[in-house]
Amino acid sequence: MPDSSTSHYPAAPKVEPVARHTLAVTVDNEPGVLARIAGMFSGRGYNIESLTVSETEHASHVSRITIVTSGTAHVIEQIKSQLERLVPVHGVRDLTIEGEAIERELALVKVAGKGEHRVEALRLAAAFGARTLDATLTSFVFELTGTTDEIDRFIAMMTVVGLVEVSRTGIAAMSRGAEGM
Amino acid sequence: MLEEMTGAEMVVRALKDQGVEHVFGYPGGAVLPIYDALFHQEDLRHILVRHEQGAAHAAEGYARSTGKVGCLLVTSGPGATNVVTGLTDALLDSVPIVCITGQVPTHLIGSDAFQECDTVGITRHCTKHNYLVKTVADLPRVLHEAFHVARTGRPGPVVVDIPKDVQFARGTYARPRDNQHKTYRPRLKGDLGKIKAALALMAQARKPVFYTGGGVINSGRHAAMLLRELVHLTGFPITSTLMGLGAFPASDAQWLGMLGMHGSYEANLAMHDCDVMVCVGARFDDRITGRLDAFSPNSRKIHIDIDPSSINKNVKVEIGILGDCGHVLEDMVRLWRETASRADKSALAAWWRTIEDWRAKKSFSYRNSTEIIKPQYAVERLYAAVKDRNHYITTEVGQHQMWAAQFFHFQEPNRWMTSGGLGTMGYGLPAAIGVQVAHPDALVIDIAGEASILMNMQEMSTAIQHRAPVKVFILNNEYMGMVRQWQELLHGGRYAESYTAALPDFVKLAEAYGAHGIRCCDPGKLDEAIAEMIAAPGPVILDCVVSKEENCFPMIPSGKAHNEMLLGETAEDIGGVIDEKGKALV
């Protein structure tokens, strides 16, 4: 890779600070729309850290996609413009620059163990406010909803007491206050 | 008005309702019902190509020379994959085309059926938008929407993939009343506040320059006329990208010639030294900017573009105006007049004196010969012979393309068809056929290289069948000239695979197709050969044998800034001028 001083391509973004942004994208729920969006990210070399999608307005076939990505301010602007020019995209909102958005993730966490580990797992789950969805004599499945950081911490703890499996939804996000998208 | 018909009949009907008169295409199993529907009517003329890529480029040539949407029809599987290059070409150069592809029946999709491919998956990245129509009820809406999306906003290619059972299925056809799309609504009018700010900046400019591109041509003829008016009102110099040639007349005193890697000295230095840059419908491509961090370092920039993702993509601008060039230019002309704006006359006069000094360098000059035809001379003579005729020029890709851009002077928009963004060798001949179909009485010339022309040579057969009297003007140096030039300058003259050792006899090849072939090796007989080419009633290949090792200058070497461009006489030093890092660039 030539360094930026001689490249006639855009300078590498290393000089500018890279920030994480959460984008809420409303799209027409037509076949292939997710591939279009994911493909735009991979084709242009952008990052996807988390992506969640589901239909939100059944009658009008509108889905909401929440994407967590990272880049310089310039790259984030490009990502938004590139998303907006896709034909089935209704709108793009950058929840990160609009103020502290609410971000939540749900995780299912399976742990297995006996004796002290089992008791400790249950104690930690209670401390984190996780629900117990399944219990056997040797295992639990917990459900935890929280920020990405909380879930990361919970999983780190569970690793010590016998983590078996994790399933996470990725981030759902919404802006604060009365205004809608 | 509702009418019942089959899906295949809907395709034909929708094309007619969209004003389509010509369809380029190639039949196959999965589009047979549509070909059957074509068989039963007289209004749509089908142009049978010899390879689907040719259909795509022909539709591009048709679209770019008329301003209308070009249309093509191909079968599933290989038919669809063969158009991918043409679709990508149209995407990068913003050419409106609608490509209808056949698909295996819906119940076979996903089963790896004969001639099945995931057409919408494959073309998702090389179209502006694409559709797989799974039910006949959706077909009328999708067909009309496809034309709307292709034509409006930043134009581009759209694919409509239609399974064979949907082509057979019966449904009701109605032309949708309004084209208000749920989500897709490109913005045409520019923000007036920003336009006013731009005009204020222009009025204060001491060293301004207009930098215009293909967006002006895409916006329509009126946009080119408004551009001329604004340029004349302001008295500013103007340059253009390869794609924008013809929007402003090359004969005008304010014209600086094309800019960029092989652009004129005066255009590139004006870009480098200007204090206000007005970019209209161009996209700061790497062939234009050269080294980015040294690109026009002291200017404030205004960028007018219909695509928001083009603004601030490569180059940060002070004023980005989102809108269609025609609409924004109209407001600019009106407001410039209303406010009785004036450019700074004395500053502008000094700026023009500087530009005239640069112009005096005559950066396109070359050493002519009486022994052998110089390629630049060939283009100059061709221009002299056809300039007073109703002519259209297409090109292939490489040195000949740059010489055509430098030495053929365009006065009007839509007369110049070349593959700019993708750089597709093999574009010129099929594009010329598309242009000729749209303008049967015009003189259509493909300025070609002997390597490029072989990539879609088979379309000569199309030209013969459809009586499209295109003229192929080959600058034959036996090398892939631009590859050879880079090998000479960057790779120590090691000409790996850039020499074509077994070229066909182009005269005999022309004759084999039923065309007229001419060979010319003598500069003294060139005019005569060109006259013979023009006078011939049918397709012609003129094999113009030119000097083998001519390089295309001026040139901004990779990784260098506009003010570091090399002129022809410094050619010997060029290898030392490009450093290791520059060599890594394309």
mmCIF file of C-alpha atoms in Angstrom, chain B residues 367-501:
data_model
loop_
_atom_site.group_PDB
_atom_site.id
_atom_site.type_symbol
_atom_site.label_atom_id
_atom_site.label_comp_id
_atom_site.label_asym_id
_atom_site.label_seq_id
_atom_site.Cartn_x
_atom_site.Cartn_y
_atom_site.Cartn_z
ATOM 1 C CA ARG B 367 7.134 15.654 -34.183
ATOM 2 C CA ASN B 368 5.502 14.841 -37.482
ATOM 3 C CA SER B 369 7.041 12.668 -40.165
ATOM 4 C CA THR B 370 6.819 12.355 -43.918
ATOM 5 C CA GLU B 371 7.919 8.723 -43.776
ATOM 6 C CA ILE B 372 5.442 7.223 -41.403
ATOM 7 C CA ILE B 373 1.996 8.194 -40.183
ATOM 8 C CA LYS B 374 2.035 9.640 -36.690
ATOM 9 C CA PRO B 375 -1.120 8.672 -34.791
ATOM 10 C CA GLN B 376 -1.715 12.271 -33.718
ATOM 11 C CA TYR B 377 -1.507 13.361 -37.344
ATOM 12 C CA ALA B 378 -3.984 10.667 -38.330
ATOM 13 C CA VAL B 379 -6.559 11.972 -35.839
ATOM 14 C CA GLU B 380 -5.915 15.557 -36.953
ATOM 15 C CA ARG B 381 -6.516 14.636 -40.593
ATOM 16 C CA LEU B 382 -9.614 12.657 -39.688
ATOM 17 C CA TYR B 383 -10.960 15.674 -37.809
ATOM 18 C CA ALA B 384 -10.237 17.966 -40.748
ATOM 19 C CA ALA B 385 -12.093 15.621 -43.068
ATOM 20 C CA VAL B 386 -15.248 15.149 -40.986
ATOM 21 C CA LYS B 387 -15.626 18.348 -38.953
ATOM 22 C CA ASP B 388 -18.158 19.889 -41.324
ATOM 23 C CA ARG B 389 -20.226 16.746 -41.556
ATOM 24 C CA ASN B 390 -22.850 15.443 -39.165
ATOM 25 C CA HIS B 391 -20.533 13.134 -37.233
ATOM 26 C CA TYR B 392 -20.353 11.026 -34.087
ATOM 27 C CA ILE B 393 -17.162 9.557 -32.644
ATOM 28 C CA THR B 394 -16.711 6.498 -30.483
ATOM 29 C CA THR B 395 -13.418 5.051 -29.294
ATOM 30 C CA GLU B 396 -11.924 1.953 -27.828
ATOM 31 C CA VAL B 397 -9.547 2.328 -24.864
ATOM 32 C CA GLY B 398 -5.883 3.225 -24.819
ATOM 33 C CA GLN B 399 -3.502 5.653 -26.502
ATOM 34 C CA HIS B 400 -5.752 6.141 -29.535
ATOM 35 C CA GLN B 401 -8.539 7.175 -27.169
ATOM 36 C CA MET B 402 -6.386 9.864 -25.580
ATOM 37 C CA TRP B 403 -5.177 11.113 -28.965
ATOM 38 C CA ALA B 404 -8.788 11.265 -30.113
ATOM 39 C CA ALA B 405 -9.668 13.315 -27.024
ATOM 40 C CA GLN B 406 -6.696 15.620 -27.637
ATOM 41 C CA PHE B 407 -6.896 16.117 -31.399
ATOM 42 C CA PHE B 408 -10.557 15.727 -32.247
ATOM 43 C CA HIS B 409 -12.344 18.910 -31.271
ATOM 44 C CA PHE B 410 -15.956 18.527 -30.189
ATOM 45 C CA GLN B 411 -18.406 21.361 -30.613
ATOM 46 C CA GLU B 412 -21.630 19.732 -29.448
ATOM 47 C CA PRO B 413 -22.735 17.399 -26.646
ATOM 48 C CA ASN B 414 -23.680 13.749 -27.321
ATOM 49 C CA ARG B 415 -21.185 13.452 -30.186
ATOM 50 C CA TRP B 416 -18.447 11.691 -28.214
ATOM 51 C CA MET B 417 -18.890 8.181 -26.860
ATOM 52 C CA THR B 418 -15.979 6.656 -24.970
ATOM 53 C CA SER B 419 -15.487 4.305 -22.052
ATOM 54 C CA GLY B 420 -14.146 6.586 -19.339
ATOM 55 C CA GLY B 421 -14.631 5.118 -15.885
ATOM 56 C CA LEU B 422 -14.253 1.419 -16.598
ATOM 57 C CA GLY B 423 -11.861 1.752 -19.554
ATOM 58 C CA THR B 424 -13.406 -1.077 -21.532
ATOM 59 C CA MET B 425 -11.412 -2.184 -24.571
ATOM 60 C CA GLY B 426 -13.917 -3.348 -27.174
ATOM 61 C CA TYR B 427 -16.428 -0.598 -26.389
ATOM 62 C CA GLY B 428 -16.100 1.419 -29.558
ATOM 63 C CA LEU B 429 -17.403 -0.781 -32.374
ATOM 64 C CA PRO B 430 -20.651 -1.934 -30.723
ATOM 65 C CA ALA B 431 -21.182 1.590 -29.355
ATOM 66 C CA ALA B 432 -20.761 2.962 -32.886
ATOM 67 C CA ILE B 433 -23.405 0.546 -34.134
ATOM 68 C CA GLY B 434 -25.764 1.748 -31.399
ATOM 69 C CA VAL B 435 -25.099 5.358 -32.399
ATOM 70 C CA GLN B 436 -25.626 4.566 -36.084
ATOM 71 C CA VAL B 437 -28.956 2.846 -35.374
ATOM 72 C CA ALA B 438 -30.116 6.011 -33.623
ATOM 73 C CA HIS B 439 -28.728 8.315 -36.328
ATOM 74 C CA PRO B 440 -28.921 6.399 -39.605
ATOM 75 C CA ASP B 441 -27.808 9.321 -41.774
ATOM 76 C CA ALA B 442 -24.873 10.481 -39.679
ATOM 77 C CA LEU B 443 -21.215 9.652 -40.155
ATOM 78 C CA VAL B 444 -20.261 7.408 -37.223
ATOM 79 C CA ILE B 445 -16.583 6.647 -36.704
ATOM 80 C CA ASP B 446 -14.953 4.350 -34.176
ATOM 81 C CA ILE B 447 -11.417 5.589 -33.571
ATOM 82 C CA ALA B 448 -9.806 2.306 -32.566
ATOM 83 C CA GLY B 449 -6.599 0.551 -31.706
ATOM 84 C CA GLU B 450 -5.753 -2.741 -33.338
ATOM 85 C CA ALA B 451 -5.797 -4.548 -29.979
ATOM 86 C CA SER B 452 -9.099 -3.144 -28.706
ATOM 87 C CA ILE B 453 -10.964 -3.665 -31.941
ATOM 88 C CA LEU B 454 -10.286 -7.392 -31.818
ATOM 89 C CA MET B 455 -12.127 -7.646 -28.515
ATOM 90 C CA ASN B 456 -15.527 -7.113 -30.139
ATOM 91 C CA MET B 457 -14.619 -7.555 -33.804
ATOM 92 C CA GLN B 458 -17.537 -9.944 -34.270
ATOM 93 C CA GLU B 459 -19.928 -6.979 -34.180
ATOM 94 C CA MET B 460 -18.793 -6.099 -37.705
ATOM 95 C CA SER B 461 -21.224 -8.811 -38.690
ATOM 96 C CA THR B 462 -23.990 -6.934 -36.839
ATOM 97 C CA ALA B 463 -23.105 -3.760 -38.725
ATOM 98 C CA ILE B 464 -23.418 -5.586 -42.033
ATOM 99 C CA GLN B 465 -26.710 -7.273 -41.170
ATOM 100 C CA HIS B 466 -28.358 -4.064 -39.997
ATOM 101 C CA ARG B 467 -26.823 -1.847 -42.669
ATOM 102 C CA ALA B 468 -25.103 0.334 -40.109
ATOM 103 C CA PRO B 469 -22.346 1.979 -42.181
ATOM 104 C CA VAL B 470 -19.935 2.542 -39.288
ATOM 105 C CA LYS B 471 -16.349 3.437 -40.071
ATOM 106 C CA VAL B 472 -13.587 1.843 -38.028
ATOM 107 C CA PHE B 473 -10.463 3.965 -38.060
ATOM 108 C CA ILE B 474 -7.700 1.785 -36.601
ATOM 109 C CA LEU B 475 -4.494 3.417 -35.408
ATOM 110 C CA ASN B 476 -2.443 0.272 -35.856
ATOM 111 C CA ASN B 477 0.880 0.268 -34.018
ATOM 112 C CA GLU B 478 0.855 -3.492 -33.401
ATOM 113 C CA TYR B 479 1.178 -2.873 -29.655
ATOM 114 C CA MET B 480 -1.266 -2.433 -26.854
ATOM 115 C CA GLY B 481 0.021 1.106 -26.959
ATOM 116 C CA MET B 482 -0.778 2.353 -23.478
ATOM 117 C CA VAL B 483 0.497 -0.863 -21.898
ATOM 118 C CA ARG B 484 3.667 -0.537 -23.981
ATOM 119 C CA GLN B 485 4.043 3.111 -22.920
ATOM 120 C CA TRP B 486 3.817 2.223 -19.223
ATOM 121 C CA GLN B 487 6.213 -0.665 -19.705
ATOM 122 C CA GLU B 488 8.670 1.679 -21.375
ATOM 123 C CA LEU B 489 8.341 4.315 -18.664
ATOM 124 C CA LEU B 490 7.983 2.140 -15.587
ATOM 125 C CA HIS B 491 9.293 -1.323 -16.319
ATOM 126 C CA GLY B 492 12.582 -0.693 -18.079
ATOM 127 C CA GLY B 493 11.265 -1.327 -21.565
ATOM 128 C CA ARG B 494 10.404 -4.959 -20.850
ATOM 129 C CA TYR B 495 7.441 -5.330 -23.165
ATOM 130 C CA ALA B 496 5.813 -8.355 -21.603
ATOM 131 C CA GLU B 497 2.957 -9.574 -23.818
ATOM 132 C CA SER B 498 2.058 -6.128 -25.140
ATOM 133 C CA TYR B 499 3.061 -6.849 -28.721
ATOM 134 C CA THR B 500 0.526 -8.642 -30.869
ATOM 135 C CA ALA B 501 2.625 -10.934 -33.012
#
